[in-house]
XYZ file of C-alpha atoms in Angstrom:
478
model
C -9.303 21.165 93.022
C -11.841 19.988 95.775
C -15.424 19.447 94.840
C -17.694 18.844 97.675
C -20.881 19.347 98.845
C -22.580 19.501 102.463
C -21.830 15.773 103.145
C -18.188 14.955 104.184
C -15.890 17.663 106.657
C -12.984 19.311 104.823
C -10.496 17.930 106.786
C -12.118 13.989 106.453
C -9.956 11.565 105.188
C -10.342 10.885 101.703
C -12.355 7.763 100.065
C -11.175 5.916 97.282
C -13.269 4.714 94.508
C -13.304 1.202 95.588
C -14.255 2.455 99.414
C -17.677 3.774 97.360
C -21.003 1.567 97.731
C -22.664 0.033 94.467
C -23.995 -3.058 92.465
C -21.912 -6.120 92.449
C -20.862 -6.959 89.107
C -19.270 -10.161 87.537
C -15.535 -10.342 86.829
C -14.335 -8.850 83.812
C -17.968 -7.887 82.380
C -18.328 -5.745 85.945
C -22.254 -4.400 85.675
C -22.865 -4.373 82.113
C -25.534 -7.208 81.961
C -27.501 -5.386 84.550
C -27.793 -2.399 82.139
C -30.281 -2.243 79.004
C -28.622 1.050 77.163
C -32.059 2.470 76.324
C -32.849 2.526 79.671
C -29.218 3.607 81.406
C -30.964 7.065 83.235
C -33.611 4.437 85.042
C -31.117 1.621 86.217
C -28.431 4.769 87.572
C -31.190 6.667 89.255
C -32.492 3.292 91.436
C -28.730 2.301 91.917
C -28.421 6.061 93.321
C -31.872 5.741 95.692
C -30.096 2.163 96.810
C -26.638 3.395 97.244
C -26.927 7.077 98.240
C -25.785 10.518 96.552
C -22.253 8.955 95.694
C -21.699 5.437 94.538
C -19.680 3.529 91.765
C -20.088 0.800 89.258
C -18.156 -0.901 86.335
C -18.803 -1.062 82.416
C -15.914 -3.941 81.288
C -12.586 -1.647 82.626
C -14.184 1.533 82.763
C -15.056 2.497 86.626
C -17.661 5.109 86.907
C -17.679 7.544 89.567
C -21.857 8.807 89.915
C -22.772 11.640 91.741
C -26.791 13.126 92.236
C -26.130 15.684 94.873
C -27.620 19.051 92.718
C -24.367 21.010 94.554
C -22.211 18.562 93.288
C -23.308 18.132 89.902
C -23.100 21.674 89.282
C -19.905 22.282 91.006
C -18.294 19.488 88.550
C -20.250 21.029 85.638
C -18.775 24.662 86.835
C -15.235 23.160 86.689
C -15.048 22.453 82.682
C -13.461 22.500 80.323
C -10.196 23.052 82.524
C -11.339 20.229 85.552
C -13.584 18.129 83.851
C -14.438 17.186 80.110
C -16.088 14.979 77.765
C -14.783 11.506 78.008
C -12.575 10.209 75.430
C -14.720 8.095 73.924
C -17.528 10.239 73.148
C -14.447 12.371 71.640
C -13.895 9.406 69.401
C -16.932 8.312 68.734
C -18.258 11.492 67.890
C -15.237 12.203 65.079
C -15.790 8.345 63.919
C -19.760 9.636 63.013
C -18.276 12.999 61.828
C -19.625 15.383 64.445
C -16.683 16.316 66.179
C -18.371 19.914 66.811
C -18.899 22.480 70.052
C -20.325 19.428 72.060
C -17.697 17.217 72.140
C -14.494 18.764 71.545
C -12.334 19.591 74.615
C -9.998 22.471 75.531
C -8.572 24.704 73.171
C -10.193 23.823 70.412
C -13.612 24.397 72.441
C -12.100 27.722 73.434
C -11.963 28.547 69.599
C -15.362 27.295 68.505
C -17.281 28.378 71.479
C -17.490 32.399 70.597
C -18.366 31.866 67.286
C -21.141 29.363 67.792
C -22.474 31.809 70.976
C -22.625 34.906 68.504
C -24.826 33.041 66.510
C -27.087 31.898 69.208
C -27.482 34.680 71.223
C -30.790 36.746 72.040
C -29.693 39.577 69.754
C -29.548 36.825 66.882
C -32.765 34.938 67.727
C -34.599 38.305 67.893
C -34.026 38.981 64.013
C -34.667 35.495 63.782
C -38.544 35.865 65.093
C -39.710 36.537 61.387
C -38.460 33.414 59.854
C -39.481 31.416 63.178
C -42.972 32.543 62.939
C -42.947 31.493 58.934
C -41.816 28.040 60.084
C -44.319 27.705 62.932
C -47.197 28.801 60.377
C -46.290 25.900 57.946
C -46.304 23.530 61.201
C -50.230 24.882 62.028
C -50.672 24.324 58.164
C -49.756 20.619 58.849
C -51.479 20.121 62.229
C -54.862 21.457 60.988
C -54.721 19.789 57.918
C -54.151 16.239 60.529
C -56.904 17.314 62.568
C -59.220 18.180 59.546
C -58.990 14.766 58.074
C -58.951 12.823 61.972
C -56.142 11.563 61.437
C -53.621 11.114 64.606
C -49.869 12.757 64.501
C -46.790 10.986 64.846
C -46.092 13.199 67.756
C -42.235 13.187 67.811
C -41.233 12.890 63.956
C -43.070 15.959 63.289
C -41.640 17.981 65.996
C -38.452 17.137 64.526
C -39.368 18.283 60.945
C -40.142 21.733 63.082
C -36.964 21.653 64.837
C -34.741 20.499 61.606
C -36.438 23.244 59.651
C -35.934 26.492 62.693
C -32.123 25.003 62.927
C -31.380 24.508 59.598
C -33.099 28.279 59.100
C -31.136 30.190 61.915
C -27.963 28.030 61.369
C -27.658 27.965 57.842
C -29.824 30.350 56.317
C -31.551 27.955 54.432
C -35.227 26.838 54.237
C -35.668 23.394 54.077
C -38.917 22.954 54.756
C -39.971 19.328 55.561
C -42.576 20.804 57.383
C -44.390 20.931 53.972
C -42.555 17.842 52.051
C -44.285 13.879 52.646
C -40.643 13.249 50.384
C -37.922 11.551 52.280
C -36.268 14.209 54.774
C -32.716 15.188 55.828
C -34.515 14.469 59.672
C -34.938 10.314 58.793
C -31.518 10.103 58.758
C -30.423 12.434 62.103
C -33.072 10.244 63.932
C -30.222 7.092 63.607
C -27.221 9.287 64.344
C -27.709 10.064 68.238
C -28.855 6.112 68.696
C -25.605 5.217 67.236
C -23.568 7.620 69.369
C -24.657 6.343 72.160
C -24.168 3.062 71.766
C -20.422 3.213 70.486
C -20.163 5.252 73.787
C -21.482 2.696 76.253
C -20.625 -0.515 74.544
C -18.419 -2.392 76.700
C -16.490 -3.947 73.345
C -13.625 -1.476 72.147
C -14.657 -0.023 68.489
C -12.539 -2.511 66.229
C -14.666 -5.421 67.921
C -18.229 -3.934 67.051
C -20.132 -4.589 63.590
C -19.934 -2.454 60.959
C -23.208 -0.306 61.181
C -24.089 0.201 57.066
C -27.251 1.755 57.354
C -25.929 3.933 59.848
C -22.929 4.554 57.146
C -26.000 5.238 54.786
C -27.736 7.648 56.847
C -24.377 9.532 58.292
C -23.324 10.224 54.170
C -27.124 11.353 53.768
C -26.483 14.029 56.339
C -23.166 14.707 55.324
C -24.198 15.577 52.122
C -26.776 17.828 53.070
C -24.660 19.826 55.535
C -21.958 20.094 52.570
C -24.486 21.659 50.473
C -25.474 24.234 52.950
C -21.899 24.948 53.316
C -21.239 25.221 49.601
C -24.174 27.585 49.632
C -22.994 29.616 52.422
C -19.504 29.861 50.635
C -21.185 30.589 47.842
C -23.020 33.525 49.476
C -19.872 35.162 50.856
C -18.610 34.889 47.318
C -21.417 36.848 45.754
C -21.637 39.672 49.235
C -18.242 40.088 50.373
C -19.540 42.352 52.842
C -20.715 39.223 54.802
C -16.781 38.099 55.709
C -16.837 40.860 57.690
C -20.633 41.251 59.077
C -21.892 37.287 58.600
C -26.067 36.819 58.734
C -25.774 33.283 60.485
C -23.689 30.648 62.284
C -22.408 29.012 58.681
C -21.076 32.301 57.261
C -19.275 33.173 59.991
C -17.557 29.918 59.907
C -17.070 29.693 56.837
C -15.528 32.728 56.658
C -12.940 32.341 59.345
C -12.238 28.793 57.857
C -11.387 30.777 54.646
C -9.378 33.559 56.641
C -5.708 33.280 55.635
C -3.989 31.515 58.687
C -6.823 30.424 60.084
C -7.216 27.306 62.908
C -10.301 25.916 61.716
C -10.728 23.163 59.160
C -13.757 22.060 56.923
C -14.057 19.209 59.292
C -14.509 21.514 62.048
C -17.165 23.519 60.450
C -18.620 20.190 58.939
C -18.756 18.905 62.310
C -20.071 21.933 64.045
C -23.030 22.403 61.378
C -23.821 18.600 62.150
C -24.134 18.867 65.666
C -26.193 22.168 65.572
C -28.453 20.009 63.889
C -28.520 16.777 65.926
C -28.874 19.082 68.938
C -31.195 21.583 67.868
C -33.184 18.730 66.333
C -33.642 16.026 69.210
C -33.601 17.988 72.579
C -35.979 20.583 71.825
C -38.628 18.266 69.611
C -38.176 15.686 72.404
C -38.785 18.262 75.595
C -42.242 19.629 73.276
C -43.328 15.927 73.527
C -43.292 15.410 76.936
C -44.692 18.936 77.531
C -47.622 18.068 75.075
C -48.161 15.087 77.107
C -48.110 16.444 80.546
C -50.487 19.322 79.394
C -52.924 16.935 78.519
C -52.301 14.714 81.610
C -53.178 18.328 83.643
C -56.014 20.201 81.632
C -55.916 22.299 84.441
C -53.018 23.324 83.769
C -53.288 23.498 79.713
C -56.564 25.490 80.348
C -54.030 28.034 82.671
C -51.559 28.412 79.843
C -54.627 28.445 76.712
C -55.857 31.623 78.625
C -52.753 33.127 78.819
C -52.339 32.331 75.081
C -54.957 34.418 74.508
C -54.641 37.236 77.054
C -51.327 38.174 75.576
C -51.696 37.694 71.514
C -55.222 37.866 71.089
C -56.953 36.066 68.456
C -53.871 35.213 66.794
C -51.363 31.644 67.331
C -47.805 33.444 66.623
C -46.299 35.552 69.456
C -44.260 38.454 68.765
C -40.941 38.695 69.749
C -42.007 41.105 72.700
C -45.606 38.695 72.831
C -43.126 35.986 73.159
C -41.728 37.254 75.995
C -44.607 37.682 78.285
C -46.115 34.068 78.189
C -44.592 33.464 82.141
C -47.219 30.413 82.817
C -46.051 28.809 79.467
C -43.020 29.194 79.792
C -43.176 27.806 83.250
C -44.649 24.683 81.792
C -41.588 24.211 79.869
C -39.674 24.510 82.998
C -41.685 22.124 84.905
C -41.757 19.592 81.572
C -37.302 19.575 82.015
C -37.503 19.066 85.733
C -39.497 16.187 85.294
C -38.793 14.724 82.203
C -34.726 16.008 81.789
C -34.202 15.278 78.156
C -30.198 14.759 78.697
C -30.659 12.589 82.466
C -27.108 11.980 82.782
C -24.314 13.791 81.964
C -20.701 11.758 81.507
C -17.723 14.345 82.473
C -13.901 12.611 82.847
C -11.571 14.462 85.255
C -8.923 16.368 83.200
C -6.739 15.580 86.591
C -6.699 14.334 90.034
C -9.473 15.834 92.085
C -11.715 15.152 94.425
C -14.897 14.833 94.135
C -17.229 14.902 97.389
C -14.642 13.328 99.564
C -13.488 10.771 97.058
C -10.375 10.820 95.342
C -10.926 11.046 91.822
C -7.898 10.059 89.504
C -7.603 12.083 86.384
C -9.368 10.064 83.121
C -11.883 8.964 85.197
C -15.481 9.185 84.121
C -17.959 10.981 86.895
C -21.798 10.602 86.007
C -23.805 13.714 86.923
C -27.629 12.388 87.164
C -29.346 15.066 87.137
C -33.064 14.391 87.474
C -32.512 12.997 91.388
C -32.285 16.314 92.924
C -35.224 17.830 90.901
C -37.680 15.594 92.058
C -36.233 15.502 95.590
C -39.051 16.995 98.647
C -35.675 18.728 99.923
C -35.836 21.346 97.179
C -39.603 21.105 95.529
C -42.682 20.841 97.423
C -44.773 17.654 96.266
C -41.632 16.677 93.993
C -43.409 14.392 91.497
C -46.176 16.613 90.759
C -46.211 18.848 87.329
C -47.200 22.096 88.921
C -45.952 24.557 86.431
C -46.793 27.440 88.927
C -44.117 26.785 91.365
C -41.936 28.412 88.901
C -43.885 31.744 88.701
C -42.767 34.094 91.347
C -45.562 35.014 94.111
C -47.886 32.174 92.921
C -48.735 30.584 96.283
C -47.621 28.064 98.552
C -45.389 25.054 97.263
C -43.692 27.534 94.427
C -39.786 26.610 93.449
C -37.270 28.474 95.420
C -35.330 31.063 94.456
C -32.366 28.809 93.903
C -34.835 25.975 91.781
C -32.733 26.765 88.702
C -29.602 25.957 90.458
C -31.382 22.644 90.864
C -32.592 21.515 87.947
C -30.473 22.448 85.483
C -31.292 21.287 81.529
C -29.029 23.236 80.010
C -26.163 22.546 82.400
C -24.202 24.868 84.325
C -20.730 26.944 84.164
C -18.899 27.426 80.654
C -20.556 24.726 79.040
C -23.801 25.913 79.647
C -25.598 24.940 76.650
C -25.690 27.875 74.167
C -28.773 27.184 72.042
C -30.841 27.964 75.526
C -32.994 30.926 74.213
C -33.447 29.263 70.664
C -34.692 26.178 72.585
C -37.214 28.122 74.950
C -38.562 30.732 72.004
C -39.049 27.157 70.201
C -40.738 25.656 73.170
C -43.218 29.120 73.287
C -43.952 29.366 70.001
C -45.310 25.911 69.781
C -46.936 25.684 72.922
C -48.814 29.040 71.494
C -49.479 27.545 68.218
C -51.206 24.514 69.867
C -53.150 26.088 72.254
C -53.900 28.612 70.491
C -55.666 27.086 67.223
C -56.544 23.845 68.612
C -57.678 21.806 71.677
C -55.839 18.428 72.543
C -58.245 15.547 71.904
C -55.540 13.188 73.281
C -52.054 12.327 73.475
C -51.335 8.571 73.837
C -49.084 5.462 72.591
C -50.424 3.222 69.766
C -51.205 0.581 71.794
C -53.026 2.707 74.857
C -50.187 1.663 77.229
C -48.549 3.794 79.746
C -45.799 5.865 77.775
C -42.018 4.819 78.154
C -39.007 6.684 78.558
C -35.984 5.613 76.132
C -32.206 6.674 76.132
C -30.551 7.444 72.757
C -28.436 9.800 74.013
C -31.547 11.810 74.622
C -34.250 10.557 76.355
C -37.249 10.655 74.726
C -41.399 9.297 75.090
C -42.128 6.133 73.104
C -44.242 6.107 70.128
C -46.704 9.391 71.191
C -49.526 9.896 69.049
C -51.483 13.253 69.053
C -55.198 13.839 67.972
C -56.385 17.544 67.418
C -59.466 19.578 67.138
C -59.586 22.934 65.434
C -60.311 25.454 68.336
C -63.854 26.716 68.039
């Protein structure tokens, strides 16, 4: 299969990889002193503005193919899991760390998972859900005006994880956590470690028998373990006690557990341990992490947080907790968390290794070969957004004036990926997004949002990328 874009003719001769532009490296070593891992997404996106949409460099033996054309990156993203995959050593990383679930597996064992992870994820699942998502956002406004009662200024991102943790661990597993309410040590200290560690067991350039061994890593990952064990004990425990549910499961963990149990069936526990884990890594980091930066840039724009306060209160009223159907109508807010993910992408690069020979935008690509899809370049590129670097939220609303996104923005930025690996916990992530956005503006005004030390705030890659050490100061809404 051909993958190209506007750039080369059909009929141009091919490029090899060593034909592409990009940074000299040293011999052996290639470019991996150039690179500091937490800040991978920043080095690749100047290399790309230096060496155009298509360029290559070198980790030790591994040759990277990177590509930012928005066309490009989706039409490689379109062509998984059969084209492209994930690389081989996130496979083997991930199973190392135990988390060998939806995200990382390949082929037909993704085919397997994927439906039953979807059916629990789906709109028709996070709808029922609303109740118990409203419960957990009320405990979070408990927390926050209790904070901005006493003055005292929130660890910005460790508490959106507690939220995240506890909607996950509620529409995954059934099971309320609640560290929203708990100052004990939380199942969410120890996921913070787990995506840091992935990531660099991914991009070191050593092979895995050569690294240290990581024992507070090993401390953390049988912390987690533990807990996700539990749940599924409890879940099997459940489907013990309500037969019924084999056949009509509530959530993500009895359905697995039950087709684990199913005479003859593919899955293992590992599969369903690994799954669980990865619901909760995901659900966890991405969404708390996107909140952050949307946080920030509403208070960086009060114009804007002003915008989306009134329509807070046009639509629900007095209130801080949406409906469902409430939910639903908050378009401005909602376009906030659009605008946050163009801007600040919370997954800026996206590692895919060609299943077989391909090409990729006029360059032949040999199969096991890893391609790097950037994919904030084309979102803040003047060809597709007016005034590119600006958070204007409105371009996203349709009829809103001059300078609003095309119709085909989405097709540009693209957080939650594109084709069959489209990321499924999409409509869990933006309900999560609204809700808190509603909550916050809603029942209090931001007094500021800033790092301890008053510097401008820094992006960091741990597989995520994420703000550096936010701190947020309320006031209760008059």
């Amino acid at each position: 299969m051909a993958i190209t874009t506007d750039g080369p003719r059909a009929d141009a001769p091919l490029r090899r990889i060593r034909e592409l532009p990009g940074p000299r490296g040293l011999p052996l070593l290639g470019n991996a002193l150039q690179i500091e891992r937490e800040r991978l997404h920043q080095k690749v996106e100047q290399w790309a503005r230096e060496y155009g949409e298509t360029y290559r460099f070198r980790i030790a033996s591994r040759e990277f193919v990177v590509i930012s054309n928005p066309g490009t990156v989706a039409a490689v993203l379109r062509d998984r899991p059969d084209g492209f995959q994930r690389g081989a050593k996130l496979n083997a990383a991930a199973r190392t760390l135990g988390f060998n679930g939806l995200f990382t597996i390949n082929g037909d064992e993704w085919r397997r998972h994927r439906p039953m992870v979807l059916r629990g994820l789906d709109p028709t699942h996070i709808k029922a859900f609303h109740p118990t998502l409203v419960k957990v956002t009320q405990r979070f406004e408990g927390r926050w005006r209790r904070a901005a009662e006493a003055g005292q200024p929130i660890d910005l991102q460790a508490d959106l994880m507690r939220y995240t943790v506890d909607v996950t661990a509620g529409l995954a597993f059934g099971t309320d956590i609640n560290t929203l309410e708990s100052d004990e040590e939380v199942i969410q200290q120890h996921l913070d470690k787990l995506l840091p560690a992935l990531a660099k067991r991914v991009l070191s350039p050593l092979p895995r028998w050569l690294t240290r061994r990581d024992r507070a890593v090993e401390a953390d990952l049988a912390a987690v373990h533990g807990a996700v064990n539990g749940f599924i004990a409890a879940a099997r425990q459940r489907l013990a006690d309500e037969p019924e549910l084999r056949e009509h499961p509530r959530n993500l963990i009895e359905a697995m557990v039950a087709e684990r149990d199913r005479p003859g069936s593919e899955l293992t526990d590992e599969d369903v341990s690994g799954n669980m884990l990865t619901m909760l890594l995901a659900g966890e980091d991405t969404t708390a992490n996107t909140l952050a930066w949307m946080i920030w840039l509403l208070h960086r724009h009060p114009e804007a947080a002003q915008r989306a306060a009134e329509e807070v209160r046009s639509v629900i009223g007095e209130g801080s907790h949406p409906t469902h159907e409430q939910l639903g109508q908050l378009d401005f807010v909602e376009a906030c968390a659009h605008e946050t993910m163009r801007l600040k992408p919370v997954a800026p690069l996206l590692i895919q290794e060609a299943v077989r020979d391909t090409v990729v935008d006029g360059v032949a690509v040999p199969a096991g070969t890893p391609v790097m899809c950037l994919m904030r370049p084309g979102a803040v590129n003047a060809a597709h957004f007016a005034d590119p670097e600006a958070f204007r939220p409105e371009r996203w609303l349709a009829g809103d004036g001059p300078g609003r996104a095309a119709g085909s923005a989405k097709r540009v930025a693209m957080p939650f990926g594109a084709g069959p690996r489209t990321c499924p916990g999409r409509y869990l992530a933006l309900s999560e997004m609204k809700m808190v956005a509603a909550m916050l503006l809603g029942a209090f005004e931001i007094a500021d949002v800033s790092t301890a030390d008053g510097m401008e705030v820094q992006e960091r890659l741990a597989f995520t990328m994420s703000p550096v050490g936010l701190r947020l100061r309320l006031r209760n809404a008059p």
